[in-house]
Amino acid sequence: MIDLTLTEIAAATDGRLISGSADPGLVVSGVADTDSRLITPGDIFVAKPGEETDGHLFADAAVANGAALLIVERELAVAVPQIVVENSVTALGALATEVITRVRALGRLRIVGITGSNGKTTTKNLLAAVLERVGETVSPKASFNNEVGAPITMLRVTNETRFLVAEMGASGIGEIARLIRMAKPDIGVVLKVGLAHAGEFGGIEATVTAKTEMVSELLPEDVAVLNLDDPRVAGMADATRARVLWFGLDDRAAVRATDIVATASGTAFTLHLPDGSSAPVRFKVLGEHHVMNALAAAAAAHELGVEIDLIVDALESVSRAERWRMEPLGGRDDVSIINDAYNASPDSMSAAIRTLAQIGAERGRTIAVLGAMSELGDWAGEEHDRIGLQVVRLGIGRLVVVGPEARRMHITAINEGSWDGESVYFATADEAFAYLSAEIAPGDTVLVKSSNAAGLRLLGDRLGELYA
């Protein structure tokens, strides 16, 4: 974070400073966090009340770890300065806004905002890998993309930062707009609109409205990077004043991919940019669907003046999308484990299964270990049915369904009629692990996929260790 005094931070957060024996002019420049375990000397601890616990209970731990300042909702008996605010999350956002405003005024910082129902984290990682080769780049850790995670990322910006890559997620209308008010992008990227979080949004049209907030506030001098292949995203061109840069597989896209070949070691394609340049890319990230994320990252990087050779070199340097996202594990006995269980939506689940079918055909038997897709609301039953049918119709060798919320996939698969024992169901991950430990054979390719809440990412790790 940039240097700010206690008085300046109090003013930015509209809070009441209790400095104790400390000088109100004391400069604080450490990062901010709501997790006391991550606090290091000089940092700011933000005490956030939660549904299950209260961050104020961990203030002493934060102080013990070296916190220089606490932002709290009630005065605490601590030996470091504190700023009492009405709402600590709102204060966190206000502080991020102040930091971004000050750094923006220096004229160097460029901001890229990324949203979409799927692919935000992968695209963020790919773009950061490119931009880090050009100048100081700040991007989120993991999926820090909400009203807490996004400002924590923004507060890592310094006066030397050239690029901020801001992942902006939402589970309701107005949430992306709130993040944009903290750090308005110069380039707004919209990847895809699908059923992820549809239950929380209340339907696909509400999802479209929420995602459109990424581009509706852009200025004429800004750029909206939009997916031409997704009609819902393409329609956002009418909602923005910014110049539109299309990406996709459609021949009309200014940034596009051709000659796509998906294999067990990644995906090869040819990248085409608006200036007429093109180059082959050997992309190590598993899954043909990740080509679209690579195109979005390339489009944003191109708009920031990065040459195609550097873009390609950076894309080829990335070996996995993110921890637990199409992460290749295993290897012993030629067994390949693909752990993609950090999150799941109907689109990402379907794409992962297609990838399994594509790359497994080169090797041997395919096994899909699937758990529930969360936050689908009224669409949950229908979408789990669709995935069960897809597994059968793509000829996946074995379906292992885990957890009561996902059982409908198993029922749908066996009711399809063309299988005889290829689908099995287990209530727990431990039961599934015991089965798979005996079932997996040399040459098998195993996909583990579910929403985070289902916890199958840990099952994927256990299988990866078993066949390491």
Coordinates of C-alpha atoms in Angstrom, one line a residue:
M1 CA 0.0 0.0 0.0
I2 CA 1.1 3.6 -0.4
D3 CA 2.2 5.6 2.6
L4 CA -0.8 7.1 4.5
T5 CA -0.9 8.7 7.9
L6 CA -3.3 7.5 10.6
T7 CA -5.2 10.8 10.2
E8 CA -5.4 10.3 6.4
I9 CA -6.7 6.7 6.8
A10 CA -9.3 7.9 9.4
A11 CA -10.5 10.6 6.9
A12 CA -10.7 8.2 4.0
T13 CA -12.7 5.7 6.0
D14 CA -14.9 8.4 7.8
G15 CA -13.8 6.9 11.1
R16 CA -12.8 8.0 14.6
L17 CA -9.1 7.7 15.3
I18 CA -8.0 6.4 18.6
S19 CA -4.3 6.8 18.4
G20 CA -3.4 6.3 22.1
S21 CA 0.3 7.3 22.5
A22 CA 0.9 7.1 18.8
D23 CA 1.4 10.2 16.7
P24 CA -1.6 10.7 14.4
G25 CA 0.9 11.6 11.7
L26 CA 2.4 8.1 12.0
V27 CA 2.7 6.6 8.5
V28 CA 1.2 3.2 7.7
S29 CA 2.0 1.4 4.5
G30 CA 1.4 -2.3 5.2
V31 CA -1.2 -4.4 3.5
A32 CA -4.7 -4.8 4.8
D33 CA -6.4 -8.1 5.6
T34 CA -9.4 -9.5 7.5
D35 CA -7.5 -12.7 8.5
S36 CA -5.4 -12.2 11.6
R37 CA -3.3 -15.1 10.6
L38 CA -2.0 -13.3 7.5
I39 CA -1.1 -10.1 9.3
T40 CA 2.6 -9.3 9.4
P41 CA 4.5 -6.4 11.1
G42 CA 3.2 -3.0 9.8
D43 CA -0.1 -4.3 8.4
I44 CA -3.7 -3.1 8.9
F45 CA -6.2 -5.6 10.4
V46 CA -9.8 -5.0 9.4
A47 CA -12.1 -6.6 12.0
K48 CA -15.1 -7.9 9.9
P49 CA -18.1 -9.4 11.7
G50 CA -19.1 -12.6 10.0
E51 CA -22.0 -15.1 9.9
E52 CA -20.2 -17.6 12.1
T53 CA -17.6 -15.5 14.0
D54 CA -16.5 -12.0 14.6
G55 CA -13.2 -10.6 13.5
H56 CA -13.0 -8.4 16.6
L57 CA -12.3 -11.6 18.6
F58 CA -9.0 -12.0 16.7
A59 CA -7.8 -8.5 17.2
D60 CA -5.3 -9.5 19.9
A61 CA -3.9 -12.2 17.5
A62 CA -3.5 -9.5 14.8
V63 CA -1.7 -7.3 17.2
A64 CA 0.6 -10.1 18.3
N65 CA 1.5 -10.7 14.6
G66 CA 2.5 -7.1 14.3
A67 CA -0.6 -5.1 13.1
A68 CA 0.2 -1.4 13.1
L69 CA -3.5 -0.4 12.9
L70 CA -6.9 -1.9 13.5
I71 CA -10.1 -0.8 11.7
V72 CA -12.9 -1.8 13.9
E73 CA -16.7 -1.3 14.5
R74 CA -16.3 -0.9 18.2
E75 CA -13.5 0.3 20.4
L76 CA -11.2 -2.4 21.7
A77 CA -8.7 -2.6 24.5
V78 CA -5.6 -2.9 22.4
A79 CA -2.1 -1.4 22.5
V80 CA -2.1 -0.2 18.9
P81 CA -4.0 2.7 17.1
Q82 CA -7.5 1.9 15.9
I83 CA -10.1 3.6 13.8
V84 CA -13.7 3.0 14.7
V85 CA -16.1 3.0 11.7
E86 CA -19.7 2.2 11.2
N87 CA -19.1 -0.7 8.9
S88 CA -15.7 -2.2 8.4
V89 CA -16.3 -3.7 5.0
T90 CA -17.5 -0.3 3.7
A91 CA -14.4 1.3 5.3
L92 CA -12.2 -1.2 3.6
G93 CA -13.7 -0.2 0.2
A94 CA -13.4 3.5 1.0
L95 CA -9.7 3.1 1.8
A96 CA -9.1 1.2 -1.4
T97 CA -10.9 3.9 -3.3
E98 CA -8.6 6.5 -1.7
V99 CA -5.4 4.6 -2.6
I100 CA -6.5 4.0 -6.2
T101 CA -7.4 7.7 -6.6
R102 CA -4.0 8.8 -5.4
V103 CA -2.1 6.4 -7.5
R104 CA -4.2 7.2 -10.5
A105 CA -3.3 10.9 -10.2
L106 CA 0.3 10.0 -10.9
G107 CA -0.7 9.0 -14.4
R108 CA 0.9 5.6 -14.6
L109 CA -1.7 3.1 -13.4
R110 CA -3.8 1.2 -15.9
I111 CA -6.7 -1.0 -14.6
V112 CA -8.2 -4.0 -16.2
G113 CA -11.5 -5.4 -14.7
I114 CA -12.5 -8.9 -15.5
T115 CA -15.9 -10.5 -14.9
G116 CA -17.9 -13.5 -16.2
S117 CA -19.8 -16.5 -15.0
N118 CA -16.7 -18.7 -15.7
G119 CA -13.0 -18.1 -16.3
K120 CA -12.3 -15.0 -14.3
T121 CA -9.5 -16.4 -12.2
T122 CA -7.8 -18.2 -15.2
T123 CA -8.0 -15.0 -17.3
K124 CA -6.7 -12.9 -14.4
N125 CA -3.7 -15.3 -14.0
L126 CA -2.9 -15.3 -17.7
L127 CA -3.1 -11.5 -18.0
A128 CA -1.0 -11.0 -14.9
A129 CA 1.6 -13.4 -16.3
V130 CA 1.8 -11.2 -19.4
L131 CA 1.8 -7.8 -17.7
E132 CA 4.4 -8.8 -15.1
R133 CA 6.9 -8.9 -17.9
V134 CA 6.2 -5.3 -18.7
G135 CA 6.0 -3.6 -15.2
E136 CA 4.8 -3.9 -11.6
T137 CA 1.5 -5.7 -11.7
V138 CA -1.0 -6.3 -8.9
S139 CA -3.6 -9.1 -9.2
P140 CA -5.8 -11.0 -6.8
K141 CA -4.6 -14.0 -4.8
A142 CA -6.8 -17.0 -5.6
S143 CA -10.3 -15.7 -6.3
F144 CA -10.3 -12.4 -4.3
N145 CA -13.2 -10.8 -6.3
N146 CA -15.9 -9.7 -3.9
E147 CA -16.5 -6.7 -1.7
V148 CA -13.8 -7.9 0.7
G149 CA -11.3 -9.6 -1.6
A150 CA -11.3 -7.0 -4.3
P151 CA -10.4 -4.0 -2.1
I152 CA -7.7 -6.0 -0.3
T153 CA -6.1 -6.6 -3.7
M154 CA -6.5 -2.9 -4.6
L155 CA -4.7 -1.9 -1.4
R156 CA -1.6 -3.7 -2.6
V157 CA -1.1 -1.0 -5.3
T158 CA 1.9 1.2 -4.8
N159 CA 3.1 4.4 -6.5
E160 CA 5.2 2.2 -8.8
T161 CA 2.4 -0.1 -9.9
R162 CA 1.7 0.0 -13.6
F163 CA -1.1 -2.5 -13.9
L164 CA -3.9 -3.6 -11.6
V165 CA -5.8 -6.7 -12.8
A166 CA -9.0 -6.7 -10.8
E167 CA -11.2 -9.8 -10.8
M168 CA -14.8 -8.7 -10.1
G169 CA -17.4 -11.3 -9.2
A170 CA -20.9 -10.9 -8.1
S171 CA -23.9 -12.8 -6.7
G172 CA -26.3 -10.0 -7.2
I173 CA -27.1 -6.8 -9.1
G174 CA -25.1 -3.8 -8.0
E175 CA -22.0 -5.6 -6.7
I176 CA -19.8 -5.2 -9.7
A177 CA -20.9 -1.5 -9.9
R178 CA -19.7 -1.1 -6.3
L179 CA -16.3 -2.5 -7.1
I180 CA -16.0 -0.3 -10.2
R181 CA -16.7 2.8 -8.1
M182 CA -13.5 1.8 -6.2
A183 CA -11.4 1.3 -9.2
K184 CA -12.9 2.1 -12.6
P185 CA -11.3 0.0 -15.3
D186 CA -9.6 1.4 -18.4
I187 CA -10.4 -2.0 -19.9
G188 CA -13.4 -4.0 -18.9
V189 CA -13.5 -7.7 -19.9
V190 CA -16.6 -9.8 -19.9
L191 CA -16.0 -13.5 -20.6
K192 CA -19.3 -15.4 -20.5
V193 CA -22.7 -15.3 -19.0
G194 CA -24.0 -18.6 -17.7
L195 CA -25.9 -20.2 -14.9
A196 CA -23.2 -19.9 -12.3
H197 CA -24.9 -18.3 -9.1
A198 CA -28.2 -18.2 -11.0
G199 CA -30.0 -19.2 -7.9
E200 CA -28.6 -16.2 -6.0
F201 CA -29.2 -13.8 -8.9
G202 CA -32.7 -15.0 -9.5
G203 CA -32.3 -16.0 -13.2
I204 CA -30.1 -15.6 -16.2
E205 CA -31.4 -12.2 -17.2
A206 CA -30.5 -10.8 -13.8
T207 CA -27.0 -12.3 -14.3
V208 CA -26.8 -10.4 -17.6
T209 CA -27.8 -7.2 -15.9
A210 CA -25.2 -7.7 -13.2
K211 CA -22.3 -8.5 -15.6
T212 CA -23.2 -5.6 -17.8
E213 CA -22.2 -3.3 -15.0
M214 CA -18.6 -4.0 -16.0
V215 CA -18.9 -2.0 -19.2
S216 CA -21.9 0.3 -18.6
E217 CA -19.8 2.8 -16.7
L218 CA -16.8 2.8 -19.0
L219 CA -15.9 6.1 -20.7
P220 CA -15.6 6.7 -24.5
E221 CA -11.8 6.5 -24.2
D222 CA -12.0 3.1 -22.4
V223 CA -12.2 -0.3 -24.0
A224 CA -14.8 -3.1 -23.6
V225 CA -13.3 -6.5 -24.3
L226 CA -16.3 -8.7 -25.2
N227 CA -16.8 -12.3 -26.1
L228 CA -18.4 -12.3 -29.6
D229 CA -19.3 -16.0 -29.3
D230 CA -21.6 -15.5 -26.4
P231 CA -24.8 -13.7 -27.5
R232 CA -25.5 -12.4 -24.0
V233 CA -22.1 -10.8 -23.8
A234 CA -22.2 -9.6 -27.4
G235 CA -25.4 -7.7 -26.5
M236 CA -23.5 -5.6 -24.0
A237 CA -21.9 -3.6 -26.8
D238 CA -25.2 -1.6 -26.9
A239 CA -24.8 -0.8 -23.2
T240 CA -21.3 0.8 -23.3
R241 CA -19.8 4.1 -24.5
A242 CA -16.4 2.5 -24.7
R243 CA -14.8 1.2 -27.9
V244 CA -15.5 -2.5 -28.2
L245 CA -12.8 -5.1 -28.9
W246 CA -14.2 -8.5 -29.8
F247 CA -12.6 -11.8 -29.0
G248 CA -13.7 -15.4 -29.8
L249 CA -13.6 -18.1 -32.4
D250 CA -15.9 -16.3 -34.7
D251 CA -14.1 -15.0 -37.8
R252 CA -15.4 -11.5 -37.1
A253 CA -13.5 -11.3 -33.8
A254 CA -10.5 -9.0 -33.9
V255 CA -8.7 -11.3 -31.4
R256 CA -9.4 -14.9 -32.3
A257 CA -8.0 -18.4 -32.3
T258 CA -7.7 -20.9 -35.2
D259 CA -6.3 -24.3 -35.7
I260 CA -7.2 -25.5 -32.2
V261 CA -6.0 -28.9 -31.2
A262 CA -6.6 -30.2 -27.7
T263 CA -4.3 -32.9 -26.2
A264 CA -3.5 -34.4 -22.9
S265 CA -0.5 -32.0 -22.6
G266 CA -2.5 -28.8 -23.4
T267 CA -4.0 -27.0 -26.3
A268 CA -2.3 -25.7 -29.5
F269 CA -3.8 -22.8 -31.4
T270 CA -2.9 -19.9 -33.6
L271 CA -3.5 -16.5 -32.0
H272 CA -4.6 -13.6 -34.3
L273 CA -4.5 -9.9 -33.1
P274 CA -6.1 -6.8 -34.5
D275 CA -2.9 -5.5 -36.0
G276 CA -2.7 -8.4 -38.4
S277 CA -0.1 -10.3 -36.5
S278 CA -0.5 -14.0 -35.7
A279 CA 1.6 -16.6 -33.9
P280 CA 1.3 -20.3 -32.9
V281 CA 0.7 -20.9 -29.2
R282 CA 1.4 -24.2 -27.3
F283 CA -0.8 -23.6 -24.3
K284 CA -0.1 -26.0 -21.4
V285 CA -3.4 -25.3 -19.5
L286 CA -5.7 -28.3 -20.0
G287 CA -9.0 -27.8 -21.7
E288 CA -10.0 -26.3 -25.1
H289 CA -12.4 -24.0 -23.2
H290 CA -9.4 -22.2 -21.7
V291 CA -8.5 -20.9 -25.1
M292 CA -11.2 -18.3 -24.7
N293 CA -9.6 -17.1 -21.5
A294 CA -6.3 -16.9 -23.3
L295 CA -7.9 -14.8 -26.0
A296 CA -9.4 -12.4 -23.5
A297 CA -6.1 -12.0 -21.8
A298 CA -4.3 -11.5 -25.1
A299 CA -6.9 -8.8 -26.1
A300 CA -6.4 -6.8 -22.9
A301 CA -2.6 -7.1 -23.2
H302 CA -2.7 -6.0 -26.8
E303 CA -4.7 -2.9 -25.8
L304 CA -2.0 -2.1 -23.2
G305 CA 0.6 -2.2 -25.9
V306 CA 2.2 -5.6 -25.4
E307 CA 3.7 -7.2 -28.5
I308 CA 2.5 -10.6 -29.7
D309 CA 5.8 -12.4 -29.1
L310 CA 5.7 -11.4 -25.4
I311 CA 2.0 -12.4 -25.1
V312 CA 2.7 -15.8 -26.5
D313 CA 5.8 -16.4 -24.4
A314 CA 3.8 -15.5 -21.3
L315 CA 0.8 -17.7 -22.2
E316 CA 3.1 -20.6 -22.9
S317 CA 4.8 -20.2 -19.5
V318 CA 1.5 -20.9 -17.5
S319 CA 1.2 -24.6 -16.7
R320 CA -2.1 -24.6 -14.8
A321 CA -5.1 -22.3 -14.6
E322 CA -5.0 -22.2 -10.8
R323 CA -4.8 -24.5 -7.8
W324 CA -7.7 -27.1 -8.2
R325 CA -8.6 -25.8 -11.7
M326 CA -7.9 -28.3 -14.4
E327 CA -4.8 -29.1 -12.3
P328 CA -2.9 -32.2 -13.6
L329 CA -1.7 -34.6 -10.9
G330 CA -0.6 -38.2 -10.7
G331 CA 1.6 -39.8 -13.3
R332 CA 2.5 -43.2 -11.7
D333 CA 1.3 -46.1 -13.8
D334 CA 0.4 -43.6 -16.5
V335 CA -2.6 -42.6 -14.4
S336 CA -3.6 -38.9 -15.0
I337 CA -5.7 -37.1 -12.3
I338 CA -7.3 -33.8 -13.3
N339 CA -8.4 -31.9 -10.2
D340 CA -10.9 -29.3 -11.3
A341 CA -13.0 -29.2 -8.1
Y342 CA -12.5 -25.6 -6.9
N343 CA -15.8 -24.6 -8.4
A344 CA -18.4 -25.8 -10.8
S345 CA -21.2 -24.4 -12.9
P346 CA -23.1 -26.1 -15.7
D347 CA -20.8 -24.5 -18.3
S348 CA -17.6 -25.3 -16.6
M349 CA -18.7 -28.9 -15.7
S350 CA -19.7 -29.5 -19.3
A351 CA -16.4 -28.1 -20.6
A352 CA -14.4 -30.3 -18.2
I353 CA -16.3 -33.4 -19.3
R354 CA -15.7 -32.6 -23.0
T355 CA -12.0 -32.2 -22.2
L356 CA -11.9 -35.5 -20.4
A357 CA -13.5 -37.2 -23.5
Q358 CA -11.0 -35.5 -25.8
I359 CA -7.8 -36.2 -24.0
G360 CA -8.9 -39.5 -22.6
A361 CA -9.5 -40.9 -26.1
E362 CA -5.7 -40.7 -26.7
R363 CA -4.8 -42.7 -23.6
G364 CA -7.3 -45.3 -22.3
R365 CA -10.3 -45.4 -20.0
T366 CA -11.9 -42.2 -18.7
I367 CA -13.4 -41.8 -15.3
A368 CA -15.5 -38.7 -14.2
V369 CA -15.8 -38.2 -10.5
L370 CA -18.5 -35.6 -10.1
G371 CA -20.1 -33.7 -7.2
A372 CA -22.8 -31.1 -6.9
M373 CA -23.0 -27.8 -8.6
S374 CA -24.0 -25.2 -6.1
E375 CA -26.1 -22.0 -6.2
L376 CA -28.3 -23.1 -9.1
G377 CA -31.6 -22.6 -7.4
D378 CA -34.6 -23.8 -9.4
W379 CA -32.2 -24.9 -12.2
A380 CA -30.3 -27.4 -10.1
G381 CA -32.3 -30.5 -11.0
E382 CA -32.4 -29.9 -14.7
E383 CA -28.7 -29.0 -14.9
H384 CA -27.6 -32.1 -13.0
D385 CA -29.7 -34.2 -15.3
R386 CA -28.0 -32.6 -18.3
I387 CA -24.6 -33.4 -17.0
G388 CA -25.6 -37.0 -16.3
L389 CA -26.8 -37.4 -19.9
Q390 CA -23.6 -35.7 -21.3
V391 CA -21.4 -38.2 -19.5
V392 CA -23.2 -41.1 -21.1
R393 CA -23.4 -39.6 -24.6
L394 CA -19.7 -38.7 -24.7
G395 CA -18.9 -42.3 -23.8
I396 CA -17.1 -41.6 -20.5
G397 CA -15.9 -45.0 -19.2
R398 CA -17.0 -44.7 -15.6
L399 CA -19.1 -42.1 -13.7
V400 CA -18.6 -41.8 -9.9
V401 CA -21.1 -39.5 -8.3
V402 CA -20.3 -38.2 -4.8
G403 CA -22.7 -36.6 -2.3
P404 CA -26.5 -36.5 -1.9
E405 CA -26.9 -33.2 -3.7
A406 CA -25.3 -34.7 -6.9
R407 CA -27.2 -38.1 -6.8
R408 CA -29.5 -37.0 -9.5
M409 CA -26.6 -37.2 -12.0
H410 CA -26.2 -40.9 -11.2
I411 CA -29.9 -41.6 -11.5
T412 CA -30.1 -39.8 -14.8
A413 CA -27.1 -41.7 -16.2
I414 CA -28.4 -45.1 -15.3
N415 CA -31.8 -44.3 -16.6
E416 CA -30.3 -43.4 -20.0
G417 CA -30.4 -47.2 -20.6
S418 CA -27.2 -47.7 -22.5
W419 CA -25.1 -48.4 -19.4
D420 CA -24.7 -51.4 -17.2
G421 CA -23.0 -50.6 -14.0
E422 CA -20.8 -47.8 -15.4
S423 CA -22.3 -45.3 -13.0
V424 CA -21.8 -45.7 -9.2
Y425 CA -22.9 -43.4 -6.3
F426 CA -21.2 -42.7 -2.9
A427 CA -22.5 -40.5 -0.2
T428 CA -19.1 -39.4 1.0
A429 CA -15.7 -38.6 -0.5
D430 CA -14.1 -41.3 1.7
E431 CA -16.2 -44.0 0.3
A432 CA -15.5 -42.8 -3.2
F433 CA -11.7 -42.7 -2.5
A434 CA -11.8 -46.3 -1.2
Y435 CA -13.6 -47.4 -4.4
L436 CA -11.4 -45.5 -6.8
S437 CA -8.2 -46.7 -5.1
A438 CA -9.2 -50.2 -6.2
E439 CA -10.8 -49.3 -9.5
I440 CA -8.3 -47.0 -11.2
A441 CA -6.1 -48.9 -13.6
P442 CA -2.9 -48.0 -15.5
G443 CA -3.5 -45.6 -18.3
D444 CA -6.8 -44.2 -16.8
T445 CA -7.6 -40.5 -17.0
V446 CA -9.6 -39.3 -14.0
L447 CA -11.5 -36.0 -13.8
V448 CA -12.6 -34.7 -10.3
K449 CA -15.1 -31.9 -10.6
S450 CA -17.5 -30.2 -8.3
S451 CA -18.4 -26.9 -6.6
N452 CA -16.2 -25.9 -3.8
A453 CA -18.9 -26.7 -1.2
A454 CA -18.8 -30.3 -2.2
G455 CA -15.2 -30.6 -1.0
L456 CA -14.0 -32.9 -3.8
R457 CA -10.9 -30.9 -4.4
L458 CA -9.4 -32.7 -1.4
L459 CA -10.5 -36.1 -2.9
G460 CA -8.6 -35.0 -6.1
D461 CA -5.5 -34.2 -4.0
R462 CA -5.7 -37.6 -2.3
L463 CA -5.9 -39.4 -5.7
G464 CA -3.0 -37.3 -7.0
E465 CA -0.8 -38.3 -4.1
L466 CA -1.8 -41.9 -4.4
Y467 CA -0.6 -41.9 -8.0
A468 CA 2.3 -39.5 -7.7

